[in-house]
Amino acid sequence: MIHTKIAESTQHHINPQGVQVNYSDSVIGAAIFDLSGLPKEYFTTADSGDIGWVQTIFQALGLQSLLISSLQLEGFRHAVIHGAGYCAIVVRQRARYTALLVRQADFKELSSSFVHWMQDLEPTILRANPRFNAV
């Protein structure tokens, strides 16, 4: 199917060492927010049934919105929120914010190209991937 081929090609990236990396394997949770910061969809894997981290992202997006309005700060592209054993990476896309949860150890191995990959990530890839369950 064409959709599957598109999803597969967008999940892989060649890192600077020339090794093909499947970024979606590093993702253990995902949340999609609208541009006002309200959560719309959650995705979990067998490694992450708890979605409590989504509340932290919701609060971070609220803080970001407050800073933009009161300090006229523009240009938010991405943020990394470090937790105990996990990192949440949030990127602003054209019509939404996407937050992905990765293990702290995996995050150390990911490069800035992961953030670039996330900027083009479509929620349909998560919905179509059997590793993810919509909550």
PDB file of C-alpha atoms in Angstrom:
ATOM      1  CA  MET A   1       0.000   0.000   0.000  1.00  0.00           C
ATOM      2  CA  ILE A   2       1.217   3.509  -0.753  1.00  0.00           C
ATOM      3  CA  HIS A   3       0.377   4.806   2.751  1.00  0.00           C
ATOM      4  CA  THR A   4       2.490   2.092   4.357  1.00  0.00           C
ATOM      5  CA  LYS A   5       5.455   2.859   2.126  1.00  0.00           C
ATOM      6  CA  ILE A   6       5.239   6.549   2.985  1.00  0.00           C
ATOM      7  CA  ALA A   7       5.050   5.722   6.698  1.00  0.00           C
ATOM      8  CA  GLU A   8       8.003   3.360   6.455  1.00  0.00           C
ATOM      9  CA  SER A   9      10.171   5.829   4.576  1.00  0.00           C
ATOM     10  CA  THR A  10       9.499   8.625   7.059  1.00  0.00           C
ATOM     11  CA  GLN A  11      10.402   6.428  10.030  1.00  0.00           C
ATOM     12  CA  HIS A  12      13.982   5.799   8.916  1.00  0.00           C
ATOM     13  CA  HIS A  13      16.910   8.168   8.838  1.00  0.00           C
ATOM     14  CA  ILE A  14      20.606   7.802   8.145  1.00  0.00           C
ATOM     15  CA  ASN A  15      22.550   9.169  11.129  1.00  0.00           C
ATOM     16  CA  PRO A  16      25.905  10.979  10.749  1.00  0.00           C
ATOM     17  CA  GLN A  17      27.762   7.673  11.151  1.00  0.00           C
ATOM     18  CA  GLY A  18      25.932   6.315   8.079  1.00  0.00           C
ATOM     19  CA  VAL A  19      23.789   3.858  10.058  1.00  0.00           C
ATOM     20  CA  GLN A  20      20.084   3.612   9.297  1.00  0.00           C
ATOM     21  CA  VAL A  21      18.022   4.466  12.375  1.00  0.00           C
ATOM     22  CA  ASN A  22      14.338   3.679  12.862  1.00  0.00           C
ATOM     23  CA  TYR A  23      13.281   6.541  15.101  1.00  0.00           C
ATOM     24  CA  SER A  24       9.846   5.121  15.825  1.00  0.00           C
ATOM     25  CA  ASP A  25      11.539   2.224  17.679  1.00  0.00           C
ATOM     26  CA  SER A  26      12.843   4.751  20.235  1.00  0.00           C
ATOM     27  CA  VAL A  27       9.410   6.254  20.860  1.00  0.00           C
ATOM     28  CA  ILE A  28       7.471   4.690  23.736  1.00  0.00           C
ATOM     29  CA  GLY A  29       4.654   7.222  23.984  1.00  0.00           C
ATOM     30  CA  ALA A  30       3.161  10.086  22.014  1.00  0.00           C
ATOM     31  CA  ALA A  31       0.650  12.868  22.506  1.00  0.00           C
ATOM     32  CA  ILE A  32      -0.858  15.242  19.995  1.00  0.00           C
ATOM     33  CA  PHE A  33      -1.960  18.718  21.120  1.00  0.00           C
ATOM     34  CA  ASP A  34      -3.791  21.418  19.202  1.00  0.00           C
ATOM     35  CA  LEU A  35      -2.132  24.824  18.797  1.00  0.00           C
ATOM     36  CA  SER A  36      -3.877  26.130  21.914  1.00  0.00           C
ATOM     37  CA  GLY A  37      -2.102  23.391  23.907  1.00  0.00           C
ATOM     38  CA  LEU A  38      -5.098  21.124  24.506  1.00  0.00           C
ATOM     39  CA  PRO A  39      -4.404  17.373  24.254  1.00  0.00           C
ATOM     40  CA  LYS A  40      -6.196  15.612  21.393  1.00  0.00           C
ATOM     41  CA  GLU A  41      -4.731  12.101  21.114  1.00  0.00           C
ATOM     42  CA  TYR A  42      -2.481   9.852  23.178  1.00  0.00           C
ATOM     43  CA  PHE A  43      -0.533   6.824  22.065  1.00  0.00           C
ATOM     44  CA  THR A  44       1.098   4.293  24.361  1.00  0.00           C
ATOM     45  CA  THR A  45       3.229   1.204  23.868  1.00  0.00           C
ATOM     46  CA  ALA A  46       3.755  -1.858  26.027  1.00  0.00           C
ATOM     47  CA  ASP A  47       6.640   0.090  27.631  1.00  0.00           C
ATOM     48  CA  SER A  48       4.488   3.064  28.662  1.00  0.00           C
ATOM     49  CA  GLY A  49       0.956   2.502  29.873  1.00  0.00           C
ATOM     50  CA  ASP A  50       1.070   5.531  32.169  1.00  0.00           C
ATOM     51  CA  ILE A  51       0.278   8.813  30.422  1.00  0.00           C
ATOM     52  CA  GLY A  52       0.971  11.051  33.431  1.00  0.00           C
ATOM     53  CA  TRP A  53       3.807  12.673  31.486  1.00  0.00           C
ATOM     54  CA  VAL A  54       1.190  14.250  29.201  1.00  0.00           C
ATOM     55  CA  GLN A  55       0.149  16.539  32.095  1.00  0.00           C
ATOM     56  CA  THR A  56       3.718  17.874  32.250  1.00  0.00           C
ATOM     57  CA  ILE A  57       3.641  18.640  28.519  1.00  0.00           C
ATOM     58  CA  PHE A  58       0.239  20.324  28.904  1.00  0.00           C
ATOM     59  CA  GLN A  59       1.672  22.542  31.652  1.00  0.00           C
ATOM     60  CA  ALA A  60       4.810  23.300  29.620  1.00  0.00           C
ATOM     61  CA  LEU A  61       2.712  24.352  26.622  1.00  0.00           C
ATOM     62  CA  GLY A  62       0.631  26.585  28.904  1.00  0.00           C
ATOM     63  CA  LEU A  63       3.799  28.194  30.230  1.00  0.00           C
ATOM     64  CA  GLN A  64       5.134  28.647  26.730  1.00  0.00           C
ATOM     65  CA  SER A  65       1.869  30.327  25.683  1.00  0.00           C
ATOM     66  CA  LEU A  66       2.024  32.632  28.710  1.00  0.00           C
ATOM     67  CA  LEU A  67       5.625  33.620  27.938  1.00  0.00           C
ATOM     68  CA  ILE A  68       4.797  34.352  24.316  1.00  0.00           C
ATOM     69  CA  SER A  69       1.843  36.556  25.226  1.00  0.00           C
ATOM     70  CA  SER A  70       3.474  38.457  28.093  1.00  0.00           C
ATOM     71  CA  LEU A  71       7.047  38.742  26.787  1.00  0.00           C
ATOM     72  CA  GLN A  72       6.313  38.717  23.055  1.00  0.00           C
ATOM     73  CA  LEU A  73       8.644  35.765  22.597  1.00  0.00           C
ATOM     74  CA  GLU A  74       8.196  34.089  19.237  1.00  0.00           C
ATOM     75  CA  GLY A  75       9.845  31.249  17.416  1.00  0.00           C
ATOM     76  CA  PHE A  76       9.173  28.203  19.622  1.00  0.00           C
ATOM     77  CA  ARG A  77      10.367  25.197  17.622  1.00  0.00           C
ATOM     78  CA  HIS A  78      10.965  22.433  20.147  1.00  0.00           C
ATOM     79  CA  ALA A  79      11.565  21.691  23.820  1.00  0.00           C
ATOM     80  CA  VAL A  80      13.016  18.762  25.723  1.00  0.00           C
ATOM     81  CA  ILE A  81      11.655  17.904  29.155  1.00  0.00           C
ATOM     82  CA  HIS A  82      13.875  15.551  31.139  1.00  0.00           C
ATOM     83  CA  GLY A  83      12.296  13.190  33.629  1.00  0.00           C
ATOM     84  CA  ALA A  84      13.382  10.216  35.691  1.00  0.00           C
ATOM     85  CA  GLY A  85      14.428   7.701  33.063  1.00  0.00           C
ATOM     86  CA  TYR A  86      12.551   9.388  30.202  1.00  0.00           C
ATOM     87  CA  CYS A  87      12.602  12.498  28.021  1.00  0.00           C
ATOM     88  CA  ALA A  88       9.658  14.141  26.342  1.00  0.00           C
ATOM     89  CA  ILE A  89      10.445  16.042  23.168  1.00  0.00           C
ATOM     90  CA  VAL A  90       7.841  18.561  22.021  1.00  0.00           C
ATOM     91  CA  VAL A  91       7.851  20.110  18.558  1.00  0.00           C
ATOM     92  CA  ARG A  92       5.581  22.695  17.076  1.00  0.00           C
ATOM     93  CA  GLN A  93       4.214  21.627  13.749  1.00  0.00           C
ATOM     94  CA  ARG A  94       2.087  23.620  11.374  1.00  0.00           C
ATOM     95  CA  ALA A  95      -1.303  22.581  12.811  1.00  0.00           C
ATOM     96  CA  ARG A  96      -0.378  21.003  16.165  1.00  0.00           C
ATOM     97  CA  TYR A  97       2.198  20.211  18.795  1.00  0.00           C
ATOM     98  CA  THR A  98       3.557  16.693  18.888  1.00  0.00           C
ATOM     99  CA  ALA A  99       5.204  15.276  22.000  1.00  0.00           C
ATOM    100  CA  LEU A 100       7.122  12.006  21.991  1.00  0.00           C
ATOM    101  CA  LEU A 101       8.329  10.100  25.013  1.00  0.00           C
ATOM    102  CA  VAL A 102      11.664   8.297  24.709  1.00  0.00           C
ATOM    103  CA  ARG A 103      13.887   6.499  27.186  1.00  0.00           C
ATOM    104  CA  GLN A 104      16.662   8.696  28.625  1.00  0.00           C
ATOM    105  CA  ALA A 105      19.299   6.281  27.270  1.00  0.00           C
ATOM    106  CA  ASP A 106      17.788   6.417  23.765  1.00  0.00           C
ATOM    107  CA  PHE A 107      17.622  10.212  23.897  1.00  0.00           C
ATOM    108  CA  LYS A 108      21.371  10.394  24.449  1.00  0.00           C
ATOM    109  CA  GLU A 109      21.856   8.438  21.220  1.00  0.00           C
ATOM    110  CA  LEU A 110      19.456  10.556  19.159  1.00  0.00           C
ATOM    111  CA  SER A 111      20.770  13.505  17.233  1.00  0.00           C
ATOM    112  CA  SER A 112      19.219  16.806  16.239  1.00  0.00           C
ATOM    113  CA  SER A 113      17.923  14.994  13.155  1.00  0.00           C
ATOM    114  CA  PHE A 114      15.373  13.344  15.480  1.00  0.00           C
ATOM    115  CA  VAL A 115      13.796  16.769  16.100  1.00  0.00           C
ATOM    116  CA  HIS A 116      13.818  17.389  12.349  1.00  0.00           C
ATOM    117  CA  TRP A 117      12.139  14.003  11.792  1.00  0.00           C
ATOM    118  CA  MET A 118       9.513  14.920  14.401  1.00  0.00           C
ATOM    119  CA  GLN A 119       8.660  18.168  12.621  1.00  0.00           C
ATOM    120  CA  ASP A 120       7.418  16.131   9.657  1.00  0.00           C
ATOM    121  CA  LEU A 121       5.806  13.342  11.708  1.00  0.00           C
ATOM    122  CA  GLU A 122       2.126  12.774  10.970  1.00  0.00           C
ATOM    123  CA  PRO A 123      -0.169  11.183  13.604  1.00  0.00           C
ATOM    124  CA  THR A 124      -1.339   8.708  10.945  1.00  0.00           C
ATOM    125  CA  ILE A 125       2.071   7.023  11.236  1.00  0.00           C
ATOM    126  CA  LEU A 126       1.425   6.400  14.928  1.00  0.00           C
ATOM    127  CA  ARG A 127      -2.129   5.191  14.291  1.00  0.00           C
ATOM    128  CA  ALA A 128      -0.918   2.758  11.626  1.00  0.00           C
ATOM    129  CA  ASN A 129       1.983   1.387  13.695  1.00  0.00           C
ATOM    130  CA  PRO A 130       0.936  -1.764  15.627  1.00  0.00           C
ATOM    131  CA  ARG A 131       3.305  -0.853  18.498  1.00  0.00           C
ATOM    132  CA  PHE A 132       1.077   2.088  19.464  1.00  0.00           C
ATOM    133  CA  ASN A 133      -2.309   1.960  21.121  1.00  0.00           C
ATOM    134  CA  ALA A 134      -4.576   4.980  20.989  1.00  0.00           C
ATOM    135  CA  VAL A 135      -5.822   5.917  24.453  1.00  0.00           C
TER     136      VAL A 135
END
